[in-house]
Amino acid sequence: MILSKKDTVISFLIASIPVFLVFSIFIAEVILLIISILFFFDLYKAKTIKKRFTDYFLLNIFLLSYFLYVSLNSIFLEGDLLIRSTIFYFRFYIYIFAILFYLQTLKIHELLLKSFFITSILLIIDGTFQFMFKFNLLGMPLLFGNRISSFFGSELVMGSYLVRLMPLFLIFALRYNVKKIIILILLFSSMILFSGERTALFLLFLSFSIIFFAIKKYRKMMIYASTLFIIFFVSLINFNSSYYERFTQVFYGLNLMVPEKERDDYKLPVSFFDKNNNIRMKAFSAHHQNHYAAALKIFKNNYIFGGGSKSFRFLCKKDEYQLEGPSCSTHPHNIIMQFLSELGLIGFFFLFMFHSLLTRDFIKILKLKNNENGKIILIFSIIGIIINVFPLIPSGNFFNNWLSIIFAINLANYFYLREKYIHD
C-alpha cells in the first residue's frame, strides 16, 4: 500500500506515541491532538463513515456517554479547578477512534507493534545498564532506593509502562515468530521487577495467570517462565536489601508481617492473627485503608454524582472527611473507590457495565475455534484492557493523562483486532 505524504506523516506520528510516552507526555499529547484534527478531516471525507458509525453504534453511544459524563459532571460542583481539570477529558474518546480509524485505513498496526517492541528493547538494554552501573546511558542516576527508571528519570513508572502495553510486545513476538521468546519475556519481566513497582509486578503475574489458563499451548512456557522468574525474584530480594525492603512492605502494609518487637517464641514473622487472635489484615496498608474510608465518606454525601472528577484531592482536605492518620492524597488509589467518590453511582454504573462487556467478550474469545493464532492475539490484546481497569488492587489516578493515553492505545488495539478476528 502506497501512502500519500499526509498519510505517511500520520503513520509516523502514531508510531511515535509509544516513544514519547517515555520521553515527553506533553509531546505525546500534541501528537494525539494533531492526529485527532486530521482524523476529523479524513472522517468527513470517508465514504464509509455511515457504515463505520453503524458498526460501532452501541459502543460509540456507551463510550461517548461515559467520556462526556466524566468531562461534565464537575460543572455544577464547586471549584473552578475541578472544571478546568476535567472539561476536556472527552478528548480521550476521540483519541481512541482516531487511532482505530488510522489502524484500519492506513494498515499500520504492524508499525505500531514494531514501535513499542523497539522501545521496550531499548528500555530493557538501558534498564539493565542502569542496574549494573547505577546510571543509565544518558547518565541518569538511580533514585529512590535504587529503583530502575531508565529514560523515565525521576518518574518511577517504567514497570507500569511495560506491563500495561505488554500485549503489543507479545503480539509482535507471536506474529514474527521471535525465537527464544521465553528469554525476551524474562528480560521484559525483570525490568518490571527492577522498577520496584509492586502494582506493576502484580499485574505481570495477573497477565501470566490469564495466559496460563486461557492459552493451553503456552502453559508449559508459562510454567518455565514463572518458575525462573520466581527463583530470580527470591534471589534478588535475598541479596539486595533495597528490593527486600520494597517488596516486604507489602506484608507490613497488609499488616500480615509481624514486627520483631511483637514476636515471641511461638510467633511466626508472617501471621494472619494478632496476640488477641483478631484478624490482622488491612486493605493493602494503613494509608490505603484511610484513603478508602475517606472515599466512602465522600461517596455517602454525594452518592449519585460523586464529588466530581479529580475532586478527591480537594475534598479529602475538608474536616468532615478527615480521619486519624493520613487519609488525603491526589486520588483514592483504587479504581472502584475513585469512581464511587468522584463519579458516584452513575460513574460506577459505567465501570460495572464496562467490566460486564469485557467479561462477555473474553468468554466469546475463549470459544473461538477456527483461528488459533487469532484467538491468542485477541487474548493478548484483551489482557491489555483487563490490567488497566483491574479493580481489586491499588491503582494510580485513573484520569491521569499518561495512563489515559495508554488505556486509549489498548482499546484502539483491541477494537482493531476484534473486528479482524470476531464476526458477530
Short mmCIF file of N, CA and C in Angstrom, two decimals, residues 247-385:
data_model
loop_
_atom_site.label_atom_id
_atom_site.label_comp_id
_atom_site.label_asym_id
_atom_site.label_seq_id
_atom_site.Cartn_x
_atom_site.Cartn_y
_atom_site.Cartn_z
N PHE A 247 9.67 -4.85 48.72
CA PHE A 247 8.61 -5.84 48.48
C PHE A 247 8.05 -6.44 49.77
N THR A 248 8.83 -6.47 50.85
CA THR A 248 8.26 -6.94 52.11
C THR A 248 7.35 -5.90 52.73
N GLN A 249 7.44 -4.65 52.27
CA GLN A 249 6.50 -3.64 52.74
C GLN A 249 5.06 -4.01 52.44
N VAL A 250 4.88 -4.85 51.41
CA VAL A 250 3.53 -5.30 51.09
C VAL A 250 2.93 -6.04 52.28
N PHE A 251 3.74 -6.92 52.90
CA PHE A 251 3.24 -7.71 54.03
C PHE A 251 3.03 -6.84 55.27
N TYR A 252 3.95 -5.88 55.47
CA TYR A 252 3.75 -4.96 56.58
C TYR A 252 2.53 -4.10 56.34
N GLY A 253 2.35 -3.68 55.07
CA GLY A 253 1.20 -2.85 54.72
C GLY A 253 -0.10 -3.58 54.94
N LEU A 254 -0.15 -4.85 54.54
CA LEU A 254 -1.34 -5.67 54.77
C LEU A 254 -1.50 -6.02 56.24
N ASN A 255 -0.48 -5.68 57.03
CA ASN A 255 -0.46 -5.98 58.47
C ASN A 255 -0.31 -7.48 58.73
N LEU A 256 0.28 -8.19 57.78
CA LEU A 256 0.49 -9.63 57.94
C LEU A 256 1.89 -9.94 58.45
N MET A 257 2.84 -9.09 58.15
CA MET A 257 4.21 -9.28 58.63
C MET A 257 4.29 -8.78 60.06
N VAL A 258 4.75 -9.63 60.94
CA VAL A 258 4.82 -9.28 62.36
C VAL A 258 6.13 -8.58 62.66
N PRO A 259 6.11 -7.33 63.12
CA PRO A 259 7.34 -6.65 63.50
C PRO A 259 8.07 -7.42 64.59
N GLU A 260 9.39 -7.32 64.62
CA GLU A 260 10.20 -8.09 65.57
C GLU A 260 9.79 -7.83 67.02
N LYS A 261 9.43 -6.59 67.33
CA LYS A 261 9.09 -6.27 68.72
C LYS A 261 7.81 -6.95 69.18
N GLU A 262 6.97 -7.44 68.21
CA GLU A 262 5.72 -8.09 68.56
C GLU A 262 5.84 -9.61 68.59
N ARG A 263 6.99 -10.12 68.17
CA ARG A 263 7.14 -11.57 68.10
C ARG A 263 7.45 -12.17 69.46
N ASP A 264 7.08 -13.44 69.61
CA ASP A 264 7.51 -14.21 70.76
C ASP A 264 7.99 -15.57 70.24
N ASP A 265 8.30 -16.47 71.13
CA ASP A 265 8.87 -17.75 70.71
C ASP A 265 7.93 -18.55 69.81
N TYR A 266 6.64 -18.27 69.90
CA TYR A 266 5.66 -19.05 69.13
C TYR A 266 5.08 -18.27 67.95
N LYS A 267 5.57 -17.06 67.75
CA LYS A 267 5.01 -16.19 66.71
C LYS A 267 5.88 -16.24 65.45
N LEU A 268 5.26 -16.52 64.31
CA LEU A 268 5.96 -16.51 63.03
C LEU A 268 6.09 -15.09 62.50
N PRO A 269 7.10 -14.82 61.65
CA PRO A 269 7.25 -13.48 61.06
C PRO A 269 6.01 -13.05 60.28
N VAL A 270 5.31 -14.03 59.66
CA VAL A 270 4.07 -13.72 58.94
C VAL A 270 2.91 -14.36 59.67
N SER A 271 1.91 -13.57 60.01
CA SER A 271 0.79 -14.08 60.78
C SER A 271 -0.52 -13.41 60.37
N PHE A 272 -1.60 -14.18 60.31
CA PHE A 272 -2.91 -13.63 59.97
C PHE A 272 -3.65 -13.13 61.20
N PHE A 273 -3.11 -13.41 62.39
CA PHE A 273 -3.82 -13.04 63.62
C PHE A 273 -2.87 -12.33 64.59
N ASP A 274 -3.41 -11.41 65.39
CA ASP A 274 -2.60 -10.73 66.38
C ASP A 274 -2.61 -11.52 67.68
N LYS A 275 -2.09 -10.93 68.74
CA LYS A 275 -1.97 -11.64 70.02
C LYS A 275 -3.33 -11.99 70.61
N ASN A 276 -4.36 -11.23 70.22
CA ASN A 276 -5.71 -11.49 70.74
C ASN A 276 -6.54 -12.33 69.78
N ASN A 277 -5.84 -12.93 68.79
CA ASN A 277 -6.48 -13.79 67.79
C ASN A 277 -7.49 -13.05 66.91
N ASN A 278 -7.31 -11.73 66.79
CA ASN A 278 -8.12 -10.97 65.84
C ASN A 278 -7.40 -10.93 64.50
N ILE A 279 -8.15 -10.83 63.41
CA ILE A 279 -7.55 -10.79 62.08
C ILE A 279 -6.72 -9.52 61.94
N ARG A 280 -5.46 -9.69 61.51
CA ARG A 280 -4.54 -8.58 61.41
C ARG A 280 -4.69 -7.82 60.09
N MET A 281 -5.22 -8.48 59.07
CA MET A 281 -5.12 -7.98 57.70
C MET A 281 -5.81 -6.63 57.51
N LYS A 282 -5.12 -5.72 56.76
CA LYS A 282 -5.66 -4.43 56.38
C LYS A 282 -5.81 -4.36 54.86
N ALA A 283 -6.43 -3.30 54.37
CA ALA A 283 -6.62 -3.11 52.93
C ALA A 283 -5.34 -2.56 52.32
N PHE A 284 -4.34 -3.43 52.13
CA PHE A 284 -3.05 -3.14 51.50
C PHE A 284 -2.11 -2.36 52.41
N SER A 285 -2.58 -1.34 53.11
CA SER A 285 -1.76 -0.62 54.08
C SER A 285 -2.69 0.29 54.87
N ALA A 286 -2.17 0.82 55.98
CA ALA A 286 -2.98 1.74 56.77
C ALA A 286 -3.36 2.98 55.97
N HIS A 287 -2.40 3.46 55.14
CA HIS A 287 -2.67 4.63 54.30
C HIS A 287 -3.77 4.33 53.28
N HIS A 288 -3.66 3.18 52.62
CA HIS A 288 -4.68 2.81 51.64
C HIS A 288 -6.04 2.69 52.32
N GLN A 289 -6.05 2.07 53.49
CA GLN A 289 -7.31 1.88 54.20
C GLN A 289 -7.95 3.22 54.53
N ASN A 290 -7.12 4.19 54.92
CA ASN A 290 -7.65 5.52 55.22
C ASN A 290 -8.15 6.23 53.96
N HIS A 291 -7.43 6.05 52.84
CA HIS A 291 -7.89 6.63 51.57
C HIS A 291 -9.27 6.07 51.20
N TYR A 292 -9.42 4.77 51.37
CA TYR A 292 -10.69 4.13 51.01
C TYR A 292 -11.82 4.61 51.94
N ALA A 293 -11.49 4.74 53.22
CA ALA A 293 -12.51 5.19 54.18
C ALA A 293 -12.95 6.62 53.86
N ALA A 294 -11.98 7.49 53.52
CA ALA A 294 -12.31 8.87 53.16
C ALA A 294 -13.13 8.90 51.88
N ALA A 295 -12.77 8.04 50.91
CA ALA A 295 -13.52 7.98 49.65
C ALA A 295 -14.96 7.55 49.88
N LEU A 296 -15.16 6.60 50.77
CA LEU A 296 -16.52 6.15 51.07
C LEU A 296 -17.33 7.23 51.78
N LYS A 297 -16.67 8.02 52.62
CA LYS A 297 -17.36 9.14 53.27
C LYS A 297 -17.83 10.15 52.23
N ILE A 298 -16.96 10.45 51.27
CA ILE A 298 -17.31 11.40 50.21
C ILE A 298 -18.46 10.84 49.39
N PHE A 299 -18.42 9.55 49.10
CA PHE A 299 -19.48 8.90 48.33
C PHE A 299 -20.83 8.99 49.04
N LYS A 300 -20.82 8.75 50.33
CA LYS A 300 -22.08 8.78 51.09
C LYS A 300 -22.74 10.15 51.06
N ASN A 301 -21.95 11.20 50.95
CA ASN A 301 -22.50 12.56 50.89
C ASN A 301 -22.82 12.99 49.46
N ASN A 302 -22.33 12.21 48.47
CA ASN A 302 -22.55 12.58 47.06
C ASN A 302 -22.77 11.31 46.25
N TYR A 303 -23.77 10.50 46.68
CA TYR A 303 -23.83 9.14 46.16
C TYR A 303 -24.35 9.03 44.72
N ILE A 304 -24.98 10.04 44.18
CA ILE A 304 -25.48 9.95 42.80
C ILE A 304 -24.41 10.39 41.80
N PHE A 305 -23.91 11.61 41.97
CA PHE A 305 -22.95 12.17 41.01
C PHE A 305 -21.50 12.14 41.51
N GLY A 306 -21.29 11.82 42.78
CA GLY A 306 -19.94 11.87 43.34
C GLY A 306 -19.50 13.29 43.61
N GLY A 307 -18.29 13.43 44.09
CA GLY A 307 -17.77 14.76 44.40
C GLY A 307 -17.28 15.52 43.19
N GLY A 308 -17.16 14.84 42.04
CA GLY A 308 -16.66 15.48 40.82
C GLY A 308 -15.36 14.83 40.37
N SER A 309 -15.15 14.76 39.06
CA SER A 309 -13.93 14.15 38.52
C SER A 309 -12.69 14.84 39.09
N LYS A 310 -11.75 14.04 39.54
CA LYS A 310 -10.50 14.52 40.14
C LYS A 310 -10.73 15.40 41.37
N SER A 311 -11.83 15.17 42.08
CA SER A 311 -12.17 16.03 43.23
C SER A 311 -11.61 15.50 44.55
N PHE A 312 -11.17 14.25 44.58
CA PHE A 312 -10.75 13.66 45.85
C PHE A 312 -9.65 14.48 46.51
N ARG A 313 -8.71 14.99 45.70
CA ARG A 313 -7.57 15.74 46.22
C ARG A 313 -8.00 16.99 46.98
N PHE A 314 -9.17 17.55 46.61
CA PHE A 314 -9.67 18.75 47.28
C PHE A 314 -10.59 18.40 48.45
N LEU A 315 -11.50 17.45 48.21
CA LEU A 315 -12.50 17.13 49.23
C LEU A 315 -11.90 16.45 50.45
N CYS A 316 -10.85 15.64 50.24
CA CYS A 316 -10.28 14.90 51.38
C CYS A 316 -9.64 15.83 52.41
N LYS A 317 -9.40 17.10 52.03
CA LYS A 317 -8.82 18.07 52.97
C LYS A 317 -9.86 18.68 53.91
N LYS A 318 -11.13 18.49 53.58
CA LYS A 318 -12.19 19.05 54.42
C LYS A 318 -12.28 18.30 55.75
N ASP A 319 -12.62 19.04 56.79
CA ASP A 319 -12.67 18.45 58.14
C ASP A 319 -13.61 17.25 58.22
N GLU A 320 -14.72 17.30 57.49
CA GLU A 320 -15.73 16.24 57.59
C GLU A 320 -15.22 14.90 57.03
N TYR A 321 -14.14 14.94 56.23
CA TYR A 321 -13.62 13.71 55.65
C TYR A 321 -12.27 13.31 56.23
N GLN A 322 -11.81 14.05 57.23
CA GLN A 322 -10.53 13.74 57.86
C GLN A 322 -10.66 12.53 58.77
N LEU A 323 -9.60 11.72 58.82
CA LEU A 323 -9.55 10.54 59.68
C LEU A 323 -8.29 10.59 60.52
N GLU A 324 -8.22 9.71 61.49
CA GLU A 324 -6.98 9.58 62.25
C GLU A 324 -5.92 8.97 61.34
N GLY A 325 -4.81 9.64 61.23
CA GLY A 325 -3.77 9.18 60.32
C GLY A 325 -3.98 9.77 58.95
N PRO A 326 -2.97 9.70 58.07
CA PRO A 326 -3.06 10.28 56.72
C PRO A 326 -4.18 9.65 55.90
N SER A 327 -5.07 10.47 55.36
CA SER A 327 -6.18 9.96 54.55
C SER A 327 -6.34 10.74 53.25
N CYS A 328 -5.51 11.75 53.05
CA CYS A 328 -5.67 12.62 51.88
C CYS A 328 -4.56 12.35 50.86
N SER A 329 -4.94 12.41 49.60
CA SER A 329 -3.98 12.20 48.51
C SER A 329 -4.58 12.78 47.24
N THR A 330 -3.88 12.63 46.12
CA THR A 330 -4.41 13.14 44.85
C THR A 330 -5.56 12.28 44.34
N HIS A 331 -5.63 11.02 44.79
CA HIS A 331 -6.69 10.10 44.38
C HIS A 331 -6.77 8.98 45.41
N PRO A 332 -7.86 8.21 45.43
CA PRO A 332 -8.03 7.19 46.48
C PRO A 332 -7.19 5.93 46.31
N HIS A 333 -6.42 5.83 45.22
CA HIS A 333 -5.54 4.68 44.97
C HIS A 333 -6.30 3.37 44.75
N ASN A 334 -7.50 3.47 44.23
CA ASN A 334 -8.26 2.29 43.83
C ASN A 334 -9.34 2.73 42.86
N ILE A 335 -9.50 2.01 41.75
CA ILE A 335 -10.44 2.43 40.71
C ILE A 335 -11.87 2.48 41.23
N ILE A 336 -12.30 1.44 41.96
CA ILE A 336 -13.68 1.42 42.47
C ILE A 336 -13.92 2.61 43.39
N MET A 337 -12.99 2.84 44.32
CA MET A 337 -13.15 3.95 45.27
C MET A 337 -13.12 5.29 44.56
N GLN A 338 -12.32 5.40 43.51
CA GLN A 338 -12.26 6.67 42.78
C GLN A 338 -13.57 6.93 42.04
N PHE A 339 -14.10 5.90 41.41
CA PHE A 339 -15.38 6.08 40.70
C PHE A 339 -16.51 6.40 41.66
N LEU A 340 -16.55 5.71 42.80
CA LEU A 340 -17.62 5.97 43.77
C LEU A 340 -17.52 7.39 44.33
N SER A 341 -16.35 7.79 44.77
CA SER A 341 -16.19 9.09 45.43
C SER A 341 -16.26 10.26 44.47
N GLU A 342 -15.76 10.08 43.24
CA GLU A 342 -15.68 11.19 42.30
C GLU A 342 -16.81 11.21 41.27
N LEU A 343 -17.35 10.03 40.93
CA LEU A 343 -18.39 9.96 39.89
C LEU A 343 -19.70 9.41 40.38
N GLY A 344 -19.75 8.94 41.63
CA GLY A 344 -20.99 8.46 42.22
C GLY A 344 -21.50 7.17 41.59
N LEU A 345 -22.78 6.87 41.86
CA LEU A 345 -23.38 5.63 41.36
C LEU A 345 -23.48 5.62 39.83
N ILE A 346 -23.66 6.81 39.23
CA ILE A 346 -23.72 6.86 37.77
C ILE A 346 -22.37 6.44 37.18
N GLY A 347 -21.30 6.98 37.72
CA GLY A 347 -19.96 6.60 37.25
C GLY A 347 -19.68 5.13 37.50
N PHE A 348 -20.10 4.63 38.68
CA PHE A 348 -19.88 3.22 39.00
C PHE A 348 -20.65 2.33 38.04
N PHE A 349 -21.84 2.79 37.60
CA PHE A 349 -22.63 2.03 36.62
C PHE A 349 -21.83 1.86 35.32
N PHE A 350 -21.17 2.94 34.86
CA PHE A 350 -20.34 2.84 33.66
C PHE A 350 -19.21 1.83 33.85
N LEU A 351 -18.57 1.87 35.02
CA LEU A 351 -17.47 0.94 35.30
C LEU A 351 -17.98 -0.49 35.32
N PHE A 352 -19.12 -0.70 35.98
CA PHE A 352 -19.71 -2.04 36.07
C PHE A 352 -20.07 -2.57 34.69
N MET A 353 -20.69 -1.73 33.86
CA MET A 353 -21.09 -2.14 32.52
C MET A 353 -19.87 -2.44 31.66
N PHE A 354 -18.82 -1.64 31.82
CA PHE A 354 -17.60 -1.88 31.04
C PHE A 354 -17.02 -3.25 31.38
N HIS A 355 -16.96 -3.57 32.67
CA HIS A 355 -16.43 -4.87 33.08
C HIS A 355 -17.34 -6.00 32.60
N SER A 356 -18.65 -5.77 32.57
CA SER A 356 -19.58 -6.79 32.08
C SER A 356 -19.35 -7.05 30.60
N LEU A 357 -19.18 -5.99 29.81
CA LEU A 357 -18.91 -6.13 28.38
C LEU A 357 -17.56 -6.81 28.15
N LEU A 358 -16.59 -6.46 28.99
CA LEU A 358 -15.26 -7.06 28.88
C LEU A 358 -15.32 -8.56 29.16
N THR A 359 -16.08 -8.94 30.20
CA THR A 359 -16.24 -10.35 30.54
C THR A 359 -16.94 -11.11 29.41
N ARG A 360 -17.99 -10.48 28.84
CA ARG A 360 -18.71 -11.11 27.73
C ARG A 360 -17.77 -11.35 26.55
N ASP A 361 -16.95 -10.35 26.23
CA ASP A 361 -16.02 -10.50 25.10
C ASP A 361 -14.96 -11.56 25.38
N PHE A 362 -14.49 -11.61 26.62
CA PHE A 362 -13.45 -12.59 26.97
C PHE A 362 -13.99 -14.00 26.81
N ILE A 363 -15.23 -14.23 27.24
CA ILE A 363 -15.85 -15.56 27.08
C ILE A 363 -16.01 -15.89 25.60
N LYS A 364 -16.41 -14.89 24.81
CA LYS A 364 -16.57 -15.09 23.37
C LYS A 364 -15.24 -15.47 22.72
N ILE A 365 -14.16 -14.82 23.16
CA ILE A 365 -12.83 -15.13 22.61
C ILE A 365 -12.41 -16.56 22.94
N LEU A 366 -12.68 -16.97 24.18
CA LEU A 366 -12.30 -18.33 24.60
C LEU A 366 -13.02 -19.39 23.79
N LYS A 367 -14.18 -19.06 23.24
CA LYS A 367 -14.97 -20.03 22.47
C LYS A 367 -14.57 -20.08 20.99
N LEU A 368 -13.69 -19.18 20.55
CA LEU A 368 -13.26 -19.18 19.16
C LEU A 368 -12.51 -20.48 18.84
N LYS A 369 -12.78 -21.05 17.67
CA LYS A 369 -12.16 -22.33 17.31
C LYS A 369 -11.47 -22.32 15.96
N ASN A 370 -11.88 -21.46 15.06
CA ASN A 370 -11.41 -21.53 13.68
C ASN A 370 -9.99 -21.00 13.47
N ASN A 371 -9.60 -20.02 14.28
CA ASN A 371 -8.30 -19.36 14.06
C ASN A 371 -7.54 -19.31 15.39
N GLU A 372 -6.63 -20.27 15.59
CA GLU A 372 -5.92 -20.36 16.87
C GLU A 372 -5.03 -19.15 17.11
N ASN A 373 -4.30 -18.72 16.08
CA ASN A 373 -3.43 -17.55 16.24
C ASN A 373 -4.24 -16.30 16.53
N GLY A 374 -5.35 -16.15 15.81
CA GLY A 374 -6.23 -15.00 16.05
C GLY A 374 -6.77 -14.99 17.47
N LYS A 375 -7.11 -16.16 17.98
CA LYS A 375 -7.61 -16.29 19.35
C LYS A 375 -6.54 -15.86 20.35
N ILE A 376 -5.31 -16.32 20.14
CA ILE A 376 -4.22 -15.96 21.04
C ILE A 376 -3.96 -14.45 21.01
N ILE A 377 -3.95 -13.88 19.80
CA ILE A 377 -3.73 -12.43 19.66
C ILE A 377 -4.82 -11.64 20.38
N LEU A 378 -6.07 -12.09 20.27
CA LEU A 378 -7.18 -11.41 20.95
C LEU A 378 -7.05 -11.52 22.47
N ILE A 379 -6.60 -12.68 22.95
CA ILE A 379 -6.39 -12.85 24.40
C ILE A 379 -5.31 -11.89 24.88
N PHE A 380 -4.21 -11.80 24.13
CA PHE A 380 -3.16 -10.85 24.49
C PHE A 380 -3.71 -9.43 24.54
N SER A 381 -4.49 -9.06 23.52
CA SER A 381 -4.97 -7.68 23.44
C SER A 381 -5.98 -7.36 24.53
N ILE A 382 -6.84 -8.30 24.89
CA ILE A 382 -7.83 -8.01 25.93
C ILE A 382 -7.18 -7.97 27.31
N ILE A 383 -6.05 -8.67 27.47
CA ILE A 383 -5.28 -8.58 28.72
C ILE A 383 -4.86 -7.13 28.96
N GLY A 384 -4.48 -6.44 27.86
CA GLY A 384 -4.09 -5.04 27.99
C GLY A 384 -5.18 -4.16 28.56
N ILE A 385 -6.44 -4.51 28.30
CA ILE A 385 -7.55 -3.75 28.87
C ILE A 385 -7.82 -4.18 30.31
#
